[in-house]
Coordinates of C-alpha atoms and ligand atoms in Angstrom, one line a residue:
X83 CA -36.8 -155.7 -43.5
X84 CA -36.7 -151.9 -42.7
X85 CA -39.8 -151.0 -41.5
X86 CA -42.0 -148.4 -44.0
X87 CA -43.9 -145.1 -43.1
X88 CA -42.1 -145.0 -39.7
X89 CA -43.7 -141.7 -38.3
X90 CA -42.0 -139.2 -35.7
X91 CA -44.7 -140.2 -33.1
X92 CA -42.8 -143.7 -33.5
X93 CA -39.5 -142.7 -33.0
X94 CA -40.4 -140.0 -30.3
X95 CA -41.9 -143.0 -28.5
X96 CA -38.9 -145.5 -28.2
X97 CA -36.9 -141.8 -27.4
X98 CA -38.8 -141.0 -24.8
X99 CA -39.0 -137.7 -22.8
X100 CA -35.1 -137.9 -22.1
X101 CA -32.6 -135.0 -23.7
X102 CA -30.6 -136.1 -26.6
X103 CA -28.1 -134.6 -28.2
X104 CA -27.1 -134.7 -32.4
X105 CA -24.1 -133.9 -33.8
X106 CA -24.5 -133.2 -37.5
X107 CA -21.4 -132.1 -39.7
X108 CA -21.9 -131.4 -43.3
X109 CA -18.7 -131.6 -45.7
X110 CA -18.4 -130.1 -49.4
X111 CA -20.9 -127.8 -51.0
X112 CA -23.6 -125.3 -50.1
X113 CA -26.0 -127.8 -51.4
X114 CA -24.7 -130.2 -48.9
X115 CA -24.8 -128.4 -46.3
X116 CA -28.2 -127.2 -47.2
X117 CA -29.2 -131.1 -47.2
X118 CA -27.5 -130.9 -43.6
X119 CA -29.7 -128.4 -42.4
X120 CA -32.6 -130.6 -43.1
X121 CA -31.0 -133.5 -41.6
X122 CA -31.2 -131.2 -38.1
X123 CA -34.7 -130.5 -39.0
X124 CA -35.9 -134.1 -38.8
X125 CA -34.3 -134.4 -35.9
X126 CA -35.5 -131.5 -34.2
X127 CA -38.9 -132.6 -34.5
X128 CA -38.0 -136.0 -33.0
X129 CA -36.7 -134.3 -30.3
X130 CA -32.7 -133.9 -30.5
X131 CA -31.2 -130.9 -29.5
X132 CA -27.8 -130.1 -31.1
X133 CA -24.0 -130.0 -29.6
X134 CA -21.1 -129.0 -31.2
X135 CA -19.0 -131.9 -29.2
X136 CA -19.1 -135.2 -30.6
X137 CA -18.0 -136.6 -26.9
X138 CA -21.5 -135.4 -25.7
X139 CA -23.3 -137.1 -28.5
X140 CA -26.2 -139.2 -28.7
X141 CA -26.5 -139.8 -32.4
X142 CA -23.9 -138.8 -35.0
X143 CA -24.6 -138.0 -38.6
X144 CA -21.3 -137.1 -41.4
X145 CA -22.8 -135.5 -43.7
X146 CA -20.3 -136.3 -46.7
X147 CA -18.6 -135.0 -50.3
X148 CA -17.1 -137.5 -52.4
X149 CA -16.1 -134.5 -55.2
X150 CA -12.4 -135.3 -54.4
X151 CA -10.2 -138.2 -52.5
X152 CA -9.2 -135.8 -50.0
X153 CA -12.7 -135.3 -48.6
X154 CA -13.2 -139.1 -48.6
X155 CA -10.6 -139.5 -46.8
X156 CA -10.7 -137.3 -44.2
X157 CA -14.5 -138.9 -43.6
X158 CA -13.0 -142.3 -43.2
X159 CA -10.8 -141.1 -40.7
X160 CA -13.0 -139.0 -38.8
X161 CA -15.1 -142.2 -38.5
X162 CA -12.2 -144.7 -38.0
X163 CA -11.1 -142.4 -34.6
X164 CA -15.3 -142.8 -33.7
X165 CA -14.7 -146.5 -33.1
X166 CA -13.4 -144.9 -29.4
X167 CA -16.3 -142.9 -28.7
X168 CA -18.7 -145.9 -29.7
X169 CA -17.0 -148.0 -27.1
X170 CA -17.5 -146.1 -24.5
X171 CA -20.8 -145.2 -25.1
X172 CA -22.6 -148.2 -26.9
X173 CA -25.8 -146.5 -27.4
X174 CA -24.5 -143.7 -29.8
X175 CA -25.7 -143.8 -33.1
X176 CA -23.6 -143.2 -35.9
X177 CA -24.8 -142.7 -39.6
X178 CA -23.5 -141.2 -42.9
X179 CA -25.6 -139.3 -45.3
X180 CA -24.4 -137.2 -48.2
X181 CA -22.6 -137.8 -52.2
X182 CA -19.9 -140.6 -50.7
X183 CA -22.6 -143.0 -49.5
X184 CA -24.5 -142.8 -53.1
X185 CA -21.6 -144.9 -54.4
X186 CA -21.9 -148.7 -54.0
X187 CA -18.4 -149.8 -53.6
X188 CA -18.3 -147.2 -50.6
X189 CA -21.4 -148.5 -48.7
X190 CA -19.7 -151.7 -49.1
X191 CA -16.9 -150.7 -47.4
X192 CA -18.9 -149.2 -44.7
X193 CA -20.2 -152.4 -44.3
X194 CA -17.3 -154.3 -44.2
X195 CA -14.5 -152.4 -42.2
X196 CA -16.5 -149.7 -40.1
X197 CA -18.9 -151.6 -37.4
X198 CA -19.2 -149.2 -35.9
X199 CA -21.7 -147.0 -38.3
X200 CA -25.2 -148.3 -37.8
X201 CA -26.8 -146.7 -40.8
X202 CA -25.9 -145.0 -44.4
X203 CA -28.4 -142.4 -46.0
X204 CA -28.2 -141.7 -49.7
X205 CA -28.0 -137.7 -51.3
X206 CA -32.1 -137.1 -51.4
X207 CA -33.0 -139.9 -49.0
X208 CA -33.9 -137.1 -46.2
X209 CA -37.2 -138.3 -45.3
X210 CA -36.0 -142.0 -45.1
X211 CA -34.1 -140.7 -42.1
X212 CA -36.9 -141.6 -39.4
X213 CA -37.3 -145.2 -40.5
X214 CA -33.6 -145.6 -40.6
X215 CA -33.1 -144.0 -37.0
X216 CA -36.1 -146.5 -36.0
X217 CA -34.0 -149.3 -37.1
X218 CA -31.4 -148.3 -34.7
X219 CA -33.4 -148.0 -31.8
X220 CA -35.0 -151.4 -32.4
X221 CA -31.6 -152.5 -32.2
X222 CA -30.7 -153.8 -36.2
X223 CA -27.2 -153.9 -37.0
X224 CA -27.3 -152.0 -40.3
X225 CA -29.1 -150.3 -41.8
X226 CA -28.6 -148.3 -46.0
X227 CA -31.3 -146.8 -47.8
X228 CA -29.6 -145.1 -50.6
X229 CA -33.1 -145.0 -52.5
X230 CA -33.2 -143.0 -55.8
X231 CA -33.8 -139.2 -55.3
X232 CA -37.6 -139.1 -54.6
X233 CA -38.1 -135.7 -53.3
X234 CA -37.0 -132.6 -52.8
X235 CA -37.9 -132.8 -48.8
X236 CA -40.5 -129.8 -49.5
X237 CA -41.8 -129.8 -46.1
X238 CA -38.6 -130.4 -44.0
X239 CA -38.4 -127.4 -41.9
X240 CA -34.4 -126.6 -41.8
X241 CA -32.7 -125.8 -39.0
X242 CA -30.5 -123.1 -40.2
X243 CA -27.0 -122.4 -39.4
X244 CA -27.3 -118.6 -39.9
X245 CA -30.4 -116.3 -38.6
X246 CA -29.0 -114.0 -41.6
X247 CA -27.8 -115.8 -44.6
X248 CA -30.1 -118.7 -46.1
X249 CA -29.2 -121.0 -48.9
X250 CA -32.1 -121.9 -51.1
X251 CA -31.5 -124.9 -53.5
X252 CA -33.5 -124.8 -56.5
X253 CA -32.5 -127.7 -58.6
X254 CA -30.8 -130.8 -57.4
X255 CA -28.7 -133.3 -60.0
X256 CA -26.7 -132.2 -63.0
X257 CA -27.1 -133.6 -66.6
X258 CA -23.3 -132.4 -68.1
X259 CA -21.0 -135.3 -67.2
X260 CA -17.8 -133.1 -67.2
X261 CA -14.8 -136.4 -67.4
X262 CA -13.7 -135.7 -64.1
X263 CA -16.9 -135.2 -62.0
X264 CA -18.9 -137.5 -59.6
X265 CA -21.6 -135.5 -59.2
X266 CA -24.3 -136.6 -61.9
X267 CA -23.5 -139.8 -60.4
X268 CA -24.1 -139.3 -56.5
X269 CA -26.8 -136.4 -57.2
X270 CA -28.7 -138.1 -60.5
X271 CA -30.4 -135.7 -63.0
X272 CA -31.4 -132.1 -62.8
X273 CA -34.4 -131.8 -61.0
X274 CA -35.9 -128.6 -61.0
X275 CA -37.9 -127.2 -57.7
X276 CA -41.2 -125.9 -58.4
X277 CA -40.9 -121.7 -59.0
X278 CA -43.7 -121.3 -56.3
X279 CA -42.0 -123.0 -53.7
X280 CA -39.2 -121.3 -54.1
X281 CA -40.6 -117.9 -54.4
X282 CA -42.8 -118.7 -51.2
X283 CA -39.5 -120.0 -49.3
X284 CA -37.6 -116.9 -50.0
X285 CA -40.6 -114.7 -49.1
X286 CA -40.6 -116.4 -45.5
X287 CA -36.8 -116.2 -45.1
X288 CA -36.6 -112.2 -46.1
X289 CA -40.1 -111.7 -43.7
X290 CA -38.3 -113.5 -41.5
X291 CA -35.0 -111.4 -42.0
X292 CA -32.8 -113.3 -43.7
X293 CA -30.6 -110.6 -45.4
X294 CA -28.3 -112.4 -48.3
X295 CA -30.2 -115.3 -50.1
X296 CA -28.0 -117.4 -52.1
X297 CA -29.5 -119.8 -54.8
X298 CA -28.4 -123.0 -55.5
X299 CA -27.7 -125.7 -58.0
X300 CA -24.9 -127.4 -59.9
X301 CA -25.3 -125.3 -62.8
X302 CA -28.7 -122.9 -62.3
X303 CA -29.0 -121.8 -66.3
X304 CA -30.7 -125.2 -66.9
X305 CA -33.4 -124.4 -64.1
X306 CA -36.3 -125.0 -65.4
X307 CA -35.8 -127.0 -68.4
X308 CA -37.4 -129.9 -67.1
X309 CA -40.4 -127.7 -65.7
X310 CA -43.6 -127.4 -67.7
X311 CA -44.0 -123.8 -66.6
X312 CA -41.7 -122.7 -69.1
X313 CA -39.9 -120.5 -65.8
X314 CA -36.1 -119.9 -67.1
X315 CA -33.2 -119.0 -64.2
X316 CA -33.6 -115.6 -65.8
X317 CA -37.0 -115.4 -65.2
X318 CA -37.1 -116.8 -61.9
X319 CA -34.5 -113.8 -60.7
X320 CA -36.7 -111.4 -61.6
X321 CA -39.8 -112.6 -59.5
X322 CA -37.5 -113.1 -56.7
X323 CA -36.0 -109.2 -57.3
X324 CA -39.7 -107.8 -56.9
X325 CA -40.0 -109.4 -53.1
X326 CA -39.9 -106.8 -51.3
X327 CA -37.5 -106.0 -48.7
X328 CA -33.4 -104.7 -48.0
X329 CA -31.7 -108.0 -49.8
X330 CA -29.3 -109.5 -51.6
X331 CA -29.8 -112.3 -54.1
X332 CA -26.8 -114.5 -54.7
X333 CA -26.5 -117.6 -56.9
X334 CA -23.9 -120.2 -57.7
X335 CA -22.8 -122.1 -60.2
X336 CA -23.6 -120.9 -63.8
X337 CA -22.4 -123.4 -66.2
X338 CA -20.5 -121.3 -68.9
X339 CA -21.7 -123.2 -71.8
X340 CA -25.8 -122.0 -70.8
X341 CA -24.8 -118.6 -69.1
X342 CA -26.5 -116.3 -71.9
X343 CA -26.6 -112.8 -72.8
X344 CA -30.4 -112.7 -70.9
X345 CA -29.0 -113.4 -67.7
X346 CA -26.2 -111.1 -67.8
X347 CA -29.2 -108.2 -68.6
X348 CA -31.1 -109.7 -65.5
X349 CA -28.2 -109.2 -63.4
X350 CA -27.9 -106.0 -64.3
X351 CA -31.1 -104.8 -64.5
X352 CA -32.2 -106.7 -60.8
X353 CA -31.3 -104.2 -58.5
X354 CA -31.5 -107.0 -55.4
X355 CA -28.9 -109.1 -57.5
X356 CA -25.6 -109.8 -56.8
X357 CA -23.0 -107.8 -58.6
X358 CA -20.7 -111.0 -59.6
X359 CA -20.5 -113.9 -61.3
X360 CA -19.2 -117.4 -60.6
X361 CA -17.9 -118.7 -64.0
X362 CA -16.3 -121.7 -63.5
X363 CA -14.0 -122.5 -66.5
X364 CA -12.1 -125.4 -65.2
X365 CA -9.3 -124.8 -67.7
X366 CA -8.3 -122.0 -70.6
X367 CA -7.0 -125.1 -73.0
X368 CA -9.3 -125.9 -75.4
X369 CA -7.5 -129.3 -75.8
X370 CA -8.5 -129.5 -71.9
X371 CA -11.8 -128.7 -72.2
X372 CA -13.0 -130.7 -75.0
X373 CA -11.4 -134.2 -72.8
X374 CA -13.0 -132.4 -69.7
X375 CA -16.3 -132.7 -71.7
X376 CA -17.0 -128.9 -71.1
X377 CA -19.2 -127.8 -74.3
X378 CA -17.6 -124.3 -74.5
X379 CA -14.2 -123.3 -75.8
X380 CA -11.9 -120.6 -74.4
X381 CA -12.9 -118.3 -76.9
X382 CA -16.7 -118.7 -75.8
X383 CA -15.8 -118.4 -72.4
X384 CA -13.8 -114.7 -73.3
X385 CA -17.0 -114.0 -75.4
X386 CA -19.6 -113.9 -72.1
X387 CA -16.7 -112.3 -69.7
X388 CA -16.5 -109.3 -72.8
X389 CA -20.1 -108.9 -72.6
X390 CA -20.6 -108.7 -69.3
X391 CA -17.0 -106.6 -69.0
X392 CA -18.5 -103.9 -71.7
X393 CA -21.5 -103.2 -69.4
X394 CA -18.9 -102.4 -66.8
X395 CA -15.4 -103.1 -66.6
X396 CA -15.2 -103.9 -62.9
X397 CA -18.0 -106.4 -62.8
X398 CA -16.8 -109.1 -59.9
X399 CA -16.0 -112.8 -61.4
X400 CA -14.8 -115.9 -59.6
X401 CA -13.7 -118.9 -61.2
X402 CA -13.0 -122.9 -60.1
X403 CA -10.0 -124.3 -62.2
X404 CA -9.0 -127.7 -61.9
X405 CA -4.7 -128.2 -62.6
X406 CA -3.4 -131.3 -63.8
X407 CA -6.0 -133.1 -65.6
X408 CA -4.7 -136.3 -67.1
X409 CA -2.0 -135.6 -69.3
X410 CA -2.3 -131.7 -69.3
X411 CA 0.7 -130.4 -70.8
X412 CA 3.0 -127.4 -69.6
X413 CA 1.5 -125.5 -72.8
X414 CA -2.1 -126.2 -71.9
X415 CA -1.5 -124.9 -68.5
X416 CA 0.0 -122.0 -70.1
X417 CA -3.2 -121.7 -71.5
X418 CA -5.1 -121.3 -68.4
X419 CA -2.7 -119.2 -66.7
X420 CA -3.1 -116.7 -70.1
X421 CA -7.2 -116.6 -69.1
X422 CA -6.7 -115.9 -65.9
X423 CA -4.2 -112.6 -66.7
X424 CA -6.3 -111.9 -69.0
X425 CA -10.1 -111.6 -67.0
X426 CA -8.4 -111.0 -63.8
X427 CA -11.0 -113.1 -61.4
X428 CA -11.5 -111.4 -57.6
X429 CA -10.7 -114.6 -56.8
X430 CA -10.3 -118.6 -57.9
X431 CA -11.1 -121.9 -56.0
X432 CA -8.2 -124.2 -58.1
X433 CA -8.0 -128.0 -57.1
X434 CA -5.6 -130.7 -58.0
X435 CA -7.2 -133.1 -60.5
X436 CA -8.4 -135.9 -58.2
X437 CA -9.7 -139.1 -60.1
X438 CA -12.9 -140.5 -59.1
X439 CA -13.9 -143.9 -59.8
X440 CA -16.9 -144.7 -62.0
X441 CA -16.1 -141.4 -64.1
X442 CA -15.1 -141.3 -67.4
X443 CA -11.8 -139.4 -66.8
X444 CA -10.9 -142.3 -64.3
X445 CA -9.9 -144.6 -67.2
X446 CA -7.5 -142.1 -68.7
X447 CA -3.9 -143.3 -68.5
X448 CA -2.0 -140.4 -66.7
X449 CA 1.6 -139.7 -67.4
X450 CA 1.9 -136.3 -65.5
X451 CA 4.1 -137.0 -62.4
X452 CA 2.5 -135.5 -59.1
X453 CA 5.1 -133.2 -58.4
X454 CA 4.6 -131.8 -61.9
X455 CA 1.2 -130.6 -60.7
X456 CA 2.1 -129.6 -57.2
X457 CA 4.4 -127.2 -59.0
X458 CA 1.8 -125.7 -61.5
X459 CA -0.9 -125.6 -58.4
X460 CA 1.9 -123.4 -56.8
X461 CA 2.5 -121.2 -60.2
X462 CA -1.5 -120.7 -60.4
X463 CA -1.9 -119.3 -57.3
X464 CA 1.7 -116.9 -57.3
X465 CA 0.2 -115.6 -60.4
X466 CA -4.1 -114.9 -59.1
X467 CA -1.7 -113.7 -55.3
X468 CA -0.4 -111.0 -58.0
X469 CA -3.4 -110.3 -59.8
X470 CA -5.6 -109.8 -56.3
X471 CA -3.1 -107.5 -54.5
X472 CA -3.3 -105.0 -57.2
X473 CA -6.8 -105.8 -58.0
X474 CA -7.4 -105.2 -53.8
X475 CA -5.4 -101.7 -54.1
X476 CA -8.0 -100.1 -56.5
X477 CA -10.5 -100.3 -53.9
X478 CA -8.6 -98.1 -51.3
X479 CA -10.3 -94.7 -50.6
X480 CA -13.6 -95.7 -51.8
X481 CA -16.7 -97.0 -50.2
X482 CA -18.8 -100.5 -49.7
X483 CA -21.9 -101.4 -48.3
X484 CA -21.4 -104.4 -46.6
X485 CA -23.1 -107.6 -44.8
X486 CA -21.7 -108.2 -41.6
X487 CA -21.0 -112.0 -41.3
X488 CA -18.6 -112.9 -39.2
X489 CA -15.8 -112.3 -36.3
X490 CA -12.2 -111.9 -38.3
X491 CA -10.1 -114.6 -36.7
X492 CA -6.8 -112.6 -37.5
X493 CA -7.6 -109.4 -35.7
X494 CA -9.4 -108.9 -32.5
X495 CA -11.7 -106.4 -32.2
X496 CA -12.6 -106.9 -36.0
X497 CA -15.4 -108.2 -37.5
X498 CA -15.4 -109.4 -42.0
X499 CA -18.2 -108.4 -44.3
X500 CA -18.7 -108.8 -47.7
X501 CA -19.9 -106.5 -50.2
X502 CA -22.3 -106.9 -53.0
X503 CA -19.7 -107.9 -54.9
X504 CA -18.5 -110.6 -53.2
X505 CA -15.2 -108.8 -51.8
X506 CA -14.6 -109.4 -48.4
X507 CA -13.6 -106.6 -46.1
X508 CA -12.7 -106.5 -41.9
X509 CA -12.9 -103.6 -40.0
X510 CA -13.3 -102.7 -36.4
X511 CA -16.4 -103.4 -34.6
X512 CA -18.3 -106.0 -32.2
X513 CA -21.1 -108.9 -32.8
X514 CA -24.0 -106.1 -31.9
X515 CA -23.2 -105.4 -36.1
X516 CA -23.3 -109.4 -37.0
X517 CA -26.0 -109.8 -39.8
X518 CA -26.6 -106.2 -40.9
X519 CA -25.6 -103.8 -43.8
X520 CA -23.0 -100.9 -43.1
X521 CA -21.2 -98.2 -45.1
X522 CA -17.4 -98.5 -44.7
X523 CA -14.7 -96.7 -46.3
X524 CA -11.6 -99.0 -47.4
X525 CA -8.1 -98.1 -46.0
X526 CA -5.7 -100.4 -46.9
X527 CA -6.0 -103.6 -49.2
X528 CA -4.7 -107.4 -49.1
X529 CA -3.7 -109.7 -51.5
X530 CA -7.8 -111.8 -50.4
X531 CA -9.8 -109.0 -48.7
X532 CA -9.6 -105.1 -47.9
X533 CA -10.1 -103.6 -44.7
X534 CA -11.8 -99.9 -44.1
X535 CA -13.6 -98.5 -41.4
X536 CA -17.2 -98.2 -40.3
X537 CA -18.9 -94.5 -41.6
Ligands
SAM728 N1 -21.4 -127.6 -60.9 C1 -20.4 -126.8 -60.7 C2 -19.7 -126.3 -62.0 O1 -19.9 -127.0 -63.0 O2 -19.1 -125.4 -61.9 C3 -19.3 -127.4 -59.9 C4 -19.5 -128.2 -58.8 S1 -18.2 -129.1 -58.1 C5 -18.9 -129.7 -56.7 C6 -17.1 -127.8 -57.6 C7 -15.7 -127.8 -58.3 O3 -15.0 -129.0 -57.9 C8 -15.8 -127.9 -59.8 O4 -16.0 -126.7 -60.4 C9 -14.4 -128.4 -60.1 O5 -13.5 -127.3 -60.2 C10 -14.0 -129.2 -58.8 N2 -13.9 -130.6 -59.1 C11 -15.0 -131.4 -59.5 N3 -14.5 -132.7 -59.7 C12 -13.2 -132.7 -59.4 C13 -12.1 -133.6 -59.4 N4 -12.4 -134.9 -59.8 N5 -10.9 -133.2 -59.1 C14 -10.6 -132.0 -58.8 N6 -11.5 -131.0 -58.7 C15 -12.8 -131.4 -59.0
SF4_729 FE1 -19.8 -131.7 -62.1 FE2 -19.7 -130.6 -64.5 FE3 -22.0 -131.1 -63.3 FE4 -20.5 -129.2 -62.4 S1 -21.5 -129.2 -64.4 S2 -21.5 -130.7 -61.2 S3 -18.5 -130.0 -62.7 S4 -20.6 -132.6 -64.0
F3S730 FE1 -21.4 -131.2 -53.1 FE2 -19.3 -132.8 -52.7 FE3 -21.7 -133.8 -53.3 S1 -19.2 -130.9 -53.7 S2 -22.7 -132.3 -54.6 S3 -21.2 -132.6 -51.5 S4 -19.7 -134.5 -54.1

C-alpha cells in the first residue's frame, strides 16, 4: 500500500542534503503546462533544482497530452529511448503525469511494456506527488495514483517558466463532450476556481510584475456556473481590469455556443483586455458540427463574429479547425473553407482528425482515405497563407505597442513581440528589452508575423 499524508519533511529526509536535479517537460496545452509548473513547485520545496538535460537527471517527470495520437506517441518514444538512461543510472526516477495517464488502458500499458517508469500521476493528482516520489525512494516497483480530481492545488507555489507572462487557470474539466474529444474524459467536469483566489493570484503576479496574464480553461463562458457566487466569466473580467497596474489580460478558449453578446461588451469596454478572440469553430458544416456535437450552427457562429465585427471591423480572431472528421465530405469542407474567407482569422491552429479511443466519434465507421485529408489539410492552410499575407500588409506604416517575449530564431539581432492583438511582430533589438512594452512602427509584413522597428 502507498503510504498516506507523506509530508515534504519525509521525503527531504530519505533525500538528504545532496543536489538533485528534475527534469520536467510538459506537452499539449497551457493548462498543462500550468499543471507542469506546479509539478516543479513540489519539487522545489523537496529540494530539486531543475536542468534542462535529461542525461544530468535525478528524477524525470513527462508531463503528457493525450488530445491526439501524435502526442501519445511521441511520449511513448521519448520514454522507450529512457530505458538507456535508466540503465546507466539506476537510481533515476521516472514518472508520467498529465491527460495520457488518466486513461486506464494506457496506465496499463505503462505497466506492462515500460519498466522502466516507476510511477504514473493522474491530471489533478498534484499533491499525490510527494507520496508517490516517497514510494520510489523506499524502493516499490510501481507506483499510479490517478485519483479523481480532488483539488485545484490552491497552495502549490509554481515555479514559473516566465518572470513576465503567467498563465492563470480558472476552471479545470469541461462538460460539452464534442465526438472527437478526450478531454472531459482525462480532465472530468468543469470545476470552477474560487473568484477570490483568482483575483488574489493575479494581484500577486502583476505586483510581482508579471506583464501579460492569460486565463485559462477549456471553454471559460461556463466559469462560474457551478459557483454559488453567481460570478459570470464576464464578471470576473471586469474585477480583474480594475487591478491596478500596466497589463494585459488574455484568455483562451471561449466555447462559441456560450460566447454572448455580454462578453463581447466586456472586452470592449475593459481597457486591460485583450483585443482578440479565440473562437474555435472546429468546422463551417453544419452537417459537421451537429456529428461533432458542437451546439451552434454556422450561422450562429457568423452571428457572434458580426457582432463583434460591427463594433470594429478589425477586431483580431483565431480559430482551431479540425479537417477530416469521419466521413466529412469535399462539400462540407467547402463549407469550412467558405467561413474561413469569409471572417478572415489572424490566424488558425487546424489538426487532422485523430480518433481517440473511449470517445464517441471513435465508433464512427470512416470511409475518407488518409490522403483525402492530407490534401484538404494542405488546401486549408494555402488558402488562411493567402488570407494572412494580405491581412499582414494592412498593418505596414502603422504602429503597435508590443510585449517583448522572445529572441526571433530566424534573424539575429532580432527579438518577436506580440501586440494586444495577438499579432506577432520582430524587430531589431537585444534581451535588455525581453518582458517589456515598446512602441514600433511596422515596415514590411509576412504571411505569420510583421516586422517594424523600435520608436
Ligand atoms: N476546449 C477547447 C475548445 O473547445 O475550443 C479546445 C481544447 S482542445 C485541447 C484544442 C483543440 O484540439 C480543439 O479545439 C480541436 O481543434 C483539437 N482537437 C481536439 N480533439 C481532437 C482530435 N481528436 N483530433 C484532432 N484535433 C482535435
Ligand atoms: Fe474538447 Fe469540446 Fe471540451 Fe473543447 S469544449 S475541451 S473540444 S470537449
Ligand atoms: Fe491539454 Fe492535451 Fe490534456 S491539450 S487538456 S494536455 S489532452
Amino acid at each position: 500500500m502507498r503510504e498516506n499524508n507523506v509530508s515534504t519533511q519525509d521525503i527531504i529526509r530519505i533525500l538528504g542534503n545532496g543536489k538533485r536535479k528534475a527534469y520536467v517537460r510538459s506537452f499539449g496545452c497551457q493548462l498543462n503546462v500550468s499543471d507542469g509548473e506546479k509539478i516543479k513547485g513540489v519539487l522545489k520545496e523537496v529540494g530539486y533544482s531543475f536542468t534542462d538535460d535529461e542525461n544530468e537527471a535525478d528524477i524525470i517527470i513527462l508531463n503528457t497530452c493525450a488530445v491526439r495520437e501524435s502526442a501519445e506517441d511521441r511520449v511513448f518514444g521519448i520514454i522507450g529511448s529512457m530505458k538507456k538512461l535508466k540503465e546507466k543510472k539506476p537510481s533515476l526516477i521516472i514518472g508520467l503525469a498529465g491527460c495520457m495517464t488518466a486513461q486506464e488502458h494506457i496506465c496499463e500499458k505503462i505497466r506492462k511494456s515500460y519498466p522502466q517508469v516507476d510511477f504514473v500521476m493522474g491530471t489533478s493528482a498534484i499533491n499525490a506527488l510527494p507520496a508517490l516520489l516517497f514510494d520510489c525512494l523506499k524502493g516499490k516497483k510501481f507506483s499510479a495514483d490517478i485519483s479523481e480530481y480532488d483539488d485545484f492545488s490552491e497552495n502549490v507555489v509554481q515555479v514559473r517558466e516566465s518572470s513576465f507572462k503567467a498563465s492563470v487557470p480558472i476552471m479545470f474539466g469541461c462538460n460539452n463532450f464534442c465526438t472527437y474529444c478526450i478531454v472531459p474524459y482525462v480532465r472530468g467536469r468543469e470545476r470552477s476556481r474560487r473568484p477570490e483566489d483568482i483575483i488574489k493570484e493575479v494581484r500577486q503576479l502583476v505586483s510581482d510584475g508579471y506583464k501579460e496574464i492569460m486565463l485559462l480553461g477549456q471553454n471559460v463562458n461556463s466559469y462560474g456556473n457551478d459557483l454559488e457566487s453567481g460570478m459570470s466569466f464576464p464578471h470576473l473580467l471586469r474585477e480583474l481590469n480594475g487591478i491596478d497596474g500596466d497589463f494585459i489580460i488574455r484568455f483562451m478558449s471561449s466555447h462559441p455556443k456560450d460566447a454572448s453578446e455580454e462578453l463581447i461588451n466586456t472586452i470592449f469596454e475593459c481597457e486591460k483586455v485583450a483585443k482578440h478572440l479565440h473562437l474555435p469553430l472546429q468546422s463551417g458544416s453544419n452537417s459537421v458540427l451537429e456529428r461533432m456535437n458542437r451546439r451552434y450552427t454556422a450561422e450562429q457562429y457568423l452571428k457572434i463574429v458580426d457582432y463583434i465585427r460591427n463594433r470594429d471591423p478589425e477586431f483580431s480572431l483565431t480559430t482551431d479547425l479540425i479537417v477530416g472528421f469521419p466521413n466529412e465530405t469535399d462539400e462540407e469542407f467547402e463549407n469550412t473553407l467558405d467561413i474561413i474567407k469569409r471572417v478572415k482569422y489572424d490566424n488558425i491552429y487546424s489538426f487532422i482528425y485523430s480518433r481517440r479511443t473511449g470517445t464517441k466519434a471513435a465508433d464512427i465507421k470512416d470511409m475518407t482515405p488518409e490522403n483525402v485529408k492530407s490534401q484538404r489539410m494542405r488546401k486549408l492552410l494555402e488558402v488562411q497563407r493567402e488570407i494572412s499575407t494580405e491581412h499582414y500588409k494592412r498593418f505596414i506604416g502603422r504602429k503597435m505597442r508590443v510585449l517583448v517575449d522572445g529572441v526571433s530564431k530566424k534573424r539575429t539581432g532580432y527579438m518577436t513581440g506580440k501586440s494586444n492583438e495577438f499579432i506577432i511582430s520582430e524587430f531589431e533589438g537585444d534581451i535588455s528589452l525581453m518582458g517589456k512594452f515598446v512602441e514600433i512602427e511596422i515596415t514590411d509584413a509576412m504571411n505569420w508575423a510583421v516586422t517594424g522597428r523600435i520608436i
